[in-house]
Every structure is written in C-alpha cells, then in structure tokens.
Amino acid sequence: MNKFLVLATLLALTGFTHATAPCHPSAQISPKDNTKCVCPPGTWGTDGISQCNRCPDNSFSLIFDNTGPNLNVSACNMCDQGYYVSFAATDNAPATCTKCSGNSTPKDQTTIASPNESACNACMINYYYASPPSKNSLVPTCVYCPQYSNTRYQLQSTPDFCTCYDSGANALSSTVTSCTCKSGQGTPVQTFGQPSTCIPTTTSNSSSSASNASNGSNASNGSNTSNGSNASNGSNASNSSNASNGSNTQTASNVLILSTFAALLSFVFII
C-alpha cells in the first residue's frame, strides 16, 4: 500500500511541475515551454502574462522575438502579407509598411527596407503568377484563381497556375481556364478537401462489360440449378467444421483469461 501512495504522490508532483502558465487572454502558451507565455505573431509585449499589443499600421512581428522585458513597438519590424517595408523600424517606432500593388506581396518578409515595390515579388494566396514584372511595372501580374480552385495556400513567385479542388479535373493552364472533369462527365467538387465528384472514364466501359457478362451468365443458369443440392451437402459439412472451430476458439479464449488473472494475482502478492 505504501508503494502505491509514493507513486501517486510522484505523479501529482509531476503534474504540478508541468502545469501550464497563466497567460493573458491576448497571449499564448509558448510552443517551446508550456510554463511560459509569449505574445502571438503580429503583436508585442513585455511578457505574456500582461497584455500583448497589436502591431500598428500593417506592421508585423515574429513569435519569440516579440516578447521580452525591454521590448517596445519596435518589435513590429516586418510587414503583413501584401505590404513591404519602406522604412525600417527604429528604437521606438515600428516598420513603415507600404501596400504592394496588383495583389502582389513579398515572397519572404524581411526587416530590411526597400526603396520601391520591387520587393513585392510574389502573388497573394489564391492569386496565380501569370507573368513577371514588365517594363512599366515592378510587380508580377497576379490573377485570381478560377472558380473551385486555389493555390494550396502557397505564395507563387514564378509563373504557375492554380489547382482545381477536384483531383479528377483537368490541370489548369493558359488554355484550360476553368475546372472541368477529365472524363467530360460529372461536375468537379466545389469545396476544397472533399472527395472527387468527377465520373472516371473507366466507369462507362465497366458498365458495358458488366452488362455483357450478365447476359452470358443468364444463359448458363439452367445447368447450374441442378448443382444446387450438391452445394447444399457441402454446406452442411462446412457447418460442422465451423462449429468445431468455434468450440476450440472459445476454449483458447478461456485459457487466456485464466492466465491473465493468474498473472495479476502474482503481481499483487509481489507488491
């Protein structure tokens, strides 16, 4: 009994040691240490126990870099998607963020300032990269995905296309601009992550083959009828065998239960 009390005490102490921290509602538990609080991305704070402040004017911060006793709003030294850093953060001020044109965005956000929007070298999520910057533009041409397709939540920084939700749909391209089934039958699924609703090209062929096979089997049904009694006799023999097997299985199960019970009794007496 004393051993059980010691074990229970150790488990209780372990649970207390690993208790989660009392974070402020605006903060979160650290992914690295559940006894500590940190401010989530896009905010800043001196610790995660007091309030985390949202980064202003489309500026942004990274987790772990945005929580500390000596931090201020300058921790917001990057920009949200769709914006680039036009002036870097200073000791007491966040980064100055300017909106990218044409649904473009930096592929990788940085704290370094750019003199113009050439930093906007990718397309926003669910916009595909149709063409690179031209003579009259510093950003790529970004086109919204056709209906029932997306970019799989990726930022495209080279020419590419969206992907239809339905795996059975034709691949989108410069000539295929809408989601259609490869087989030409059915309607592509309209919700991301759902099973395909396109009818496979093999379905119609399979139906035809099944029909022909059915006609052939009907012709031979007459001769098969006479074999019914023989099959019945075989079935009776099989039933006898199954009954015997069931009895053996039940016996083995009983032996296993008794063995397990004996092992448990031995463990209790050892303790």
Short mmCIF file of C-alpha atoms in Angstrom, two decimals:
data_model
loop_
_atom_site.label_atom_id
_atom_site.label_comp_id
_atom_site.label_asym_id
_atom_site.label_seq_id
_atom_site.Cartn_x
_atom_site.Cartn_y
_atom_site.Cartn_z
CA MET A 1 0.00 0.00 0.00
CA ASN A 2 2.89 2.37 0.82
CA LYS A 3 4.29 1.86 -2.67
CA PHE A 4 1.00 2.95 -4.17
CA LEU A 5 0.98 6.12 -2.04
CA VAL A 6 4.52 7.02 -3.12
CA LEU A 7 3.66 6.50 -6.78
CA ALA A 8 0.51 8.65 -6.52
CA THR A 9 2.48 11.44 -4.82
CA LEU A 10 5.15 11.44 -7.53
CA LEU A 11 2.52 11.63 -10.27
CA ALA A 12 0.81 14.56 -8.55
CA LEU A 13 4.10 16.44 -8.19
CA THR A 14 4.92 15.82 -11.85
CA GLY A 15 1.55 17.26 -12.92
CA PHE A 16 2.10 20.33 -10.74
CA THR A 17 5.60 20.89 -12.12
CA HIS A 18 4.31 20.83 -15.71
CA ALA A 19 1.24 22.96 -15.12
CA THR A 20 0.64 25.49 -17.85
CA ALA A 21 1.34 29.16 -17.28
CA PRO A 22 -1.49 31.65 -16.51
CA CYS A 23 -1.29 33.60 -19.77
CA HIS A 24 -3.17 36.80 -20.54
CA PRO A 25 -6.10 36.25 -22.96
CA SER A 26 -4.17 38.16 -25.64
CA ALA A 27 -1.10 35.91 -25.19
CA GLN A 28 -0.46 32.22 -25.77
CA ILE A 29 1.46 29.37 -24.16
CA SER A 30 4.96 29.08 -25.58
CA PRO A 31 5.30 26.20 -28.08
CA LYS A 32 8.77 25.61 -26.61
CA ASP A 33 7.85 25.66 -22.90
CA ASN A 34 4.30 25.30 -21.59
CA THR A 35 5.26 27.01 -18.32
CA LYS A 36 5.90 30.28 -20.15
CA CYS A 37 3.71 32.76 -22.02
CA VAL A 38 4.57 34.59 -25.23
CA CYS A 39 2.83 37.10 -27.46
CA PRO A 40 1.46 35.67 -30.73
CA PRO A 41 2.78 36.81 -34.14
CA GLY A 42 1.66 40.30 -35.10
CA THR A 43 1.73 41.56 -31.51
CA TRP A 44 4.32 42.62 -28.93
CA GLY A 45 4.58 42.73 -25.13
CA THR A 46 6.94 42.78 -22.19
CA ASP A 47 5.71 39.35 -21.12
CA GLY A 48 2.84 37.01 -21.88
CA ILE A 49 1.20 37.44 -18.50
CA SER A 50 0.23 41.05 -19.12
CA GLN A 51 -1.47 42.22 -22.30
CA CYS A 52 0.06 41.79 -25.76
CA ASN A 53 -0.35 44.82 -28.04
CA ARG A 54 -1.27 44.51 -31.70
CA CYS A 55 1.28 45.82 -34.19
CA PRO A 56 0.07 49.07 -35.79
CA ASP A 57 -0.38 50.13 -39.41
CA ASN A 58 0.07 46.74 -41.10
CA SER A 59 3.40 46.09 -39.38
CA PHE A 60 4.15 42.60 -38.11
CA SER A 61 6.27 40.72 -35.58
CA LEU A 62 7.53 37.16 -35.19
CA ILE A 63 6.84 34.96 -32.20
CA PHE A 64 9.65 34.79 -29.58
CA ASP A 65 11.22 37.97 -30.99
CA ASN A 66 8.21 39.99 -29.82
CA THR A 67 8.16 39.16 -26.09
CA GLY A 68 10.64 40.50 -23.53
CA PRO A 69 11.07 42.90 -20.59
CA ASN A 70 12.77 45.64 -22.60
CA LEU A 71 10.72 45.45 -25.79
CA ASN A 72 8.50 48.14 -27.29
CA VAL A 73 6.60 48.64 -30.52
CA SER A 74 9.86 48.46 -32.49
CA ALA A 75 9.46 44.67 -32.21
CA CYS A 76 6.97 45.13 -35.07
CA ASN A 77 9.81 45.33 -37.58
CA MET A 78 8.22 43.48 -40.51
CA CYS A 79 5.03 43.86 -42.57
CA ASP A 80 1.84 41.89 -43.13
CA GLN A 81 1.29 40.00 -46.39
CA GLY A 82 0.57 42.41 -49.21
CA TYR A 83 2.88 45.10 -47.76
CA TYR A 84 6.61 45.77 -47.94
CA VAL A 85 8.96 47.64 -45.58
CA SER A 86 9.55 51.12 -46.99
CA PHE A 87 11.27 52.38 -43.81
CA ALA A 88 12.88 50.09 -41.25
CA ALA A 89 11.81 50.09 -37.61
CA THR A 90 13.69 52.40 -35.24
CA ASP A 91 14.31 52.20 -31.50
CA ASN A 92 10.85 53.45 -30.64
CA ALA A 93 8.83 53.02 -33.83
CA PRO A 94 7.59 50.09 -35.93
CA ALA A 95 8.44 49.48 -39.57
CA THR A 96 6.70 51.69 -42.10
CA CYS A 97 4.71 49.43 -44.40
CA THR A 98 3.52 50.33 -47.90
CA LYS A 99 0.90 48.34 -49.78
CA CYS A 100 2.01 46.30 -52.79
CA SER A 101 0.04 46.87 -55.96
CA GLY A 102 -1.77 44.33 -58.12
CA ASN A 103 -2.38 41.72 -55.37
CA SER A 104 1.36 41.12 -55.06
CA THR A 105 3.36 40.56 -51.87
CA PRO A 106 6.94 39.83 -50.81
CA LYS A 107 7.67 36.10 -51.03
CA ASP A 108 9.63 36.33 -47.78
CA GLN A 109 9.01 39.19 -45.39
CA THR A 110 12.11 40.97 -44.14
CA THR A 111 13.09 43.76 -41.78
CA ILE A 112 15.17 45.45 -44.48
CA ALA A 113 13.64 48.47 -46.20
CA SER A 114 13.13 48.53 -49.96
CA PRO A 115 13.24 51.78 -51.98
CA ASN A 116 10.28 50.62 -54.10
CA GLU A 117 7.78 47.81 -54.52
CA SER A 118 10.20 45.58 -56.36
CA ALA A 119 10.23 43.73 -53.04
CA CYS A 120 6.69 42.57 -53.92
CA ASN A 121 7.94 39.63 -55.98
CA ALA A 122 5.16 37.10 -55.42
CA CYS A 123 1.38 36.83 -55.61
CA MET A 124 -1.04 36.73 -52.70
CA ILE A 125 -2.60 33.40 -51.73
CA ASN A 126 -5.25 32.28 -54.25
CA TYR A 127 -3.76 34.50 -56.96
CA TYR A 128 -1.56 32.83 -59.54
CA TYR A 129 1.62 34.28 -61.03
CA ALA A 130 0.63 34.94 -64.65
CA SER A 131 3.75 36.81 -65.78
CA PRO A 132 6.85 38.54 -64.34
CA PRO A 133 7.21 42.31 -63.97
CA SER A 134 7.09 44.26 -67.23
CA LYS A 135 8.84 47.46 -68.27
CA ASN A 136 6.02 49.52 -66.83
CA SER A 137 5.63 47.59 -63.58
CA LEU A 138 7.84 46.44 -60.72
CA VAL A 139 5.49 43.66 -59.64
CA PRO A 140 4.31 40.44 -61.32
CA THR A 141 0.89 40.09 -62.90
CA CYS A 142 -1.30 38.28 -60.38
CA VAL A 143 -4.64 36.81 -61.45
CA TYR A 144 -7.36 35.50 -59.15
CA CYS A 145 -7.86 31.73 -59.27
CA PRO A 146 -10.76 30.37 -61.35
CA GLN A 147 -13.83 29.10 -59.54
CA TYR A 148 -13.31 25.90 -57.49
CA SER A 149 -9.51 26.20 -57.45
CA ASN A 150 -6.77 27.71 -55.28
CA THR A 151 -3.00 27.92 -54.87
CA ARG A 152 -2.95 25.45 -51.97
CA TYR A 153 -2.18 28.35 -49.61
CA GLN A 154 1.21 28.98 -51.21
CA LEU A 155 2.71 32.25 -52.46
CA GLN A 156 3.77 31.90 -56.09
CA SER A 157 6.93 33.76 -57.10
CA THR A 158 7.37 32.17 -60.54
CA PRO A 159 4.91 31.62 -63.40
CA ASP A 160 2.40 28.99 -62.35
CA PHE A 161 -1.32 28.16 -62.21
CA CYS A 162 -3.95 27.38 -59.62
CA THR A 163 -5.03 23.82 -58.82
CA CYS A 164 -8.63 22.61 -59.02
CA TYR A 165 -10.16 21.24 -55.82
CA ASP A 166 -11.12 18.05 -57.68
CA SER A 167 -8.27 15.62 -58.35
CA GLY A 168 -10.24 14.29 -61.31
CA ALA A 169 -10.30 17.68 -63.04
CA ASN A 170 -8.09 18.82 -65.88
CA ALA A 171 -4.96 20.75 -64.89
CA LEU A 172 -5.37 24.49 -65.33
CA SER A 173 -3.13 26.16 -67.90
CA SER A 174 -3.00 29.07 -70.31
CA THR A 175 -5.60 27.26 -72.42
CA VAL A 176 -7.59 25.49 -69.68
CA THR A 177 -9.02 28.32 -67.61
CA SER A 178 -11.83 26.56 -65.74
CA CYS A 179 -12.18 23.36 -63.75
CA THR A 180 -13.69 20.55 -65.84
CA CYS A 181 -13.65 16.78 -65.38
CA LYS A 182 -11.04 14.86 -67.37
CA SER A 183 -13.67 12.31 -68.40
CA GLY A 184 -16.06 15.00 -69.55
CA GLN A 185 -18.63 13.52 -67.19
CA GLY A 186 -19.76 14.89 -63.84
CA THR A 187 -19.22 18.23 -62.12
CA PRO A 188 -15.94 18.97 -60.27
CA VAL A 189 -16.19 19.17 -56.49
CA GLN A 190 -16.92 22.71 -55.31
CA THR A 191 -15.42 22.53 -51.81
CA PHE A 192 -11.70 22.19 -51.08
CA GLY A 193 -10.74 18.92 -49.40
CA GLN A 194 -13.82 16.97 -50.48
CA PRO A 195 -13.69 13.69 -52.49
CA SER A 196 -13.79 13.89 -56.28
CA THR A 197 -17.21 14.09 -57.93
CA CYS A 198 -15.89 13.61 -61.46
CA ILE A 199 -17.00 10.34 -63.08
CA PRO A 200 -13.91 8.28 -64.06
CA THR A 201 -13.51 7.41 -67.75
CA THR A 202 -13.48 3.68 -66.89
CA THR A 203 -16.98 3.75 -65.37
CA SER A 204 -18.89 3.64 -68.67
CA ASN A 205 -16.65 0.84 -70.02
CA SER A 206 -17.10 -1.15 -66.82
CA SER A 207 -20.88 -0.80 -67.03
CA SER A 208 -20.89 -2.15 -70.59
CA SER A 209 -18.70 -5.11 -69.64
CA ALA A 210 -20.88 -5.89 -66.64
CA SER A 211 -23.98 -5.94 -68.86
CA ASN A 212 -22.40 -8.37 -71.33
CA ALA A 213 -21.23 -10.63 -68.53
CA SER A 214 -24.73 -10.67 -67.06
CA ASN A 215 -26.27 -11.79 -70.35
CA GLY A 216 -23.79 -14.63 -70.63
CA SER A 217 -24.45 -15.87 -67.12
CA ASN A 218 -28.22 -15.95 -67.68
CA ALA A 219 -27.75 -18.49 -70.47
CA SER A 220 -25.92 -20.90 -68.17
CA ASN A 221 -28.26 -20.57 -65.19
CA GLY A 222 -30.26 -23.65 -66.20
CA SER A 223 -27.37 -26.07 -65.86
CA ASN A 224 -26.23 -24.50 -62.63
CA THR A 225 -29.63 -25.11 -61.00
CA SER A 226 -29.08 -28.86 -60.90
CA ASN A 227 -25.93 -28.39 -58.89
CA GLY A 228 -27.81 -26.74 -56.03
CA SER A 229 -28.34 -29.92 -54.00
CA ASN A 230 -24.66 -30.84 -54.17
CA ALA A 231 -23.69 -27.40 -52.95
CA SER A 232 -26.13 -27.82 -50.06
CA ASN A 233 -24.43 -31.04 -48.95
CA GLY A 234 -21.06 -29.31 -48.98
CA SER A 235 -22.51 -26.53 -46.90
CA ASN A 236 -23.64 -28.95 -44.18
CA ALA A 237 -20.14 -30.37 -43.91
CA SER A 238 -18.73 -26.90 -43.67
CA ASN A 239 -21.15 -26.00 -40.88
CA SER A 240 -19.97 -28.96 -38.81
CA SER A 241 -16.37 -27.88 -39.25
CA ASN A 242 -17.21 -24.28 -38.26
CA ALA A 243 -18.95 -25.43 -35.11
CA SER A 244 -15.85 -27.39 -34.10
CA ASN A 245 -13.61 -24.38 -34.76
CA GLY A 246 -15.87 -22.15 -32.67
CA SER A 247 -15.56 -24.54 -29.74
CA ASN A 248 -11.75 -24.55 -30.00
CA THR A 249 -11.69 -20.75 -30.16
CA GLN A 250 -13.84 -20.44 -27.03
CA THR A 251 -11.55 -22.86 -25.17
CA ALA A 252 -8.44 -20.87 -26.15
CA SER A 253 -10.14 -17.67 -25.03
CA ASN A 254 -10.95 -19.15 -21.61
CA VAL A 255 -7.32 -20.26 -21.16
CA LEU A 256 -6.08 -16.76 -22.00
CA ILE A 257 -8.44 -15.15 -19.45
CA LEU A 258 -7.33 -17.56 -16.69
CA SER A 259 -3.65 -16.94 -17.49
CA THR A 260 -4.12 -13.18 -17.32
CA PHE A 261 -5.99 -13.41 -14.00
CA ALA A 262 -3.20 -15.58 -12.51
CA ALA A 263 -0.56 -13.06 -13.61
CA LEU A 264 -2.47 -10.22 -11.93
CA LEU A 265 -2.74 -12.18 -8.67
CA SER A 266 1.01 -12.85 -8.73
CA PHE A 267 1.71 -9.12 -9.21
CA VAL A 268 -0.49 -8.20 -6.22
CA PHE A 269 1.26 -10.70 -3.89
CA ILE A 270 4.71 -9.48 -5.01
CA ILE A 271 3.74 -5.90 -4.08
#
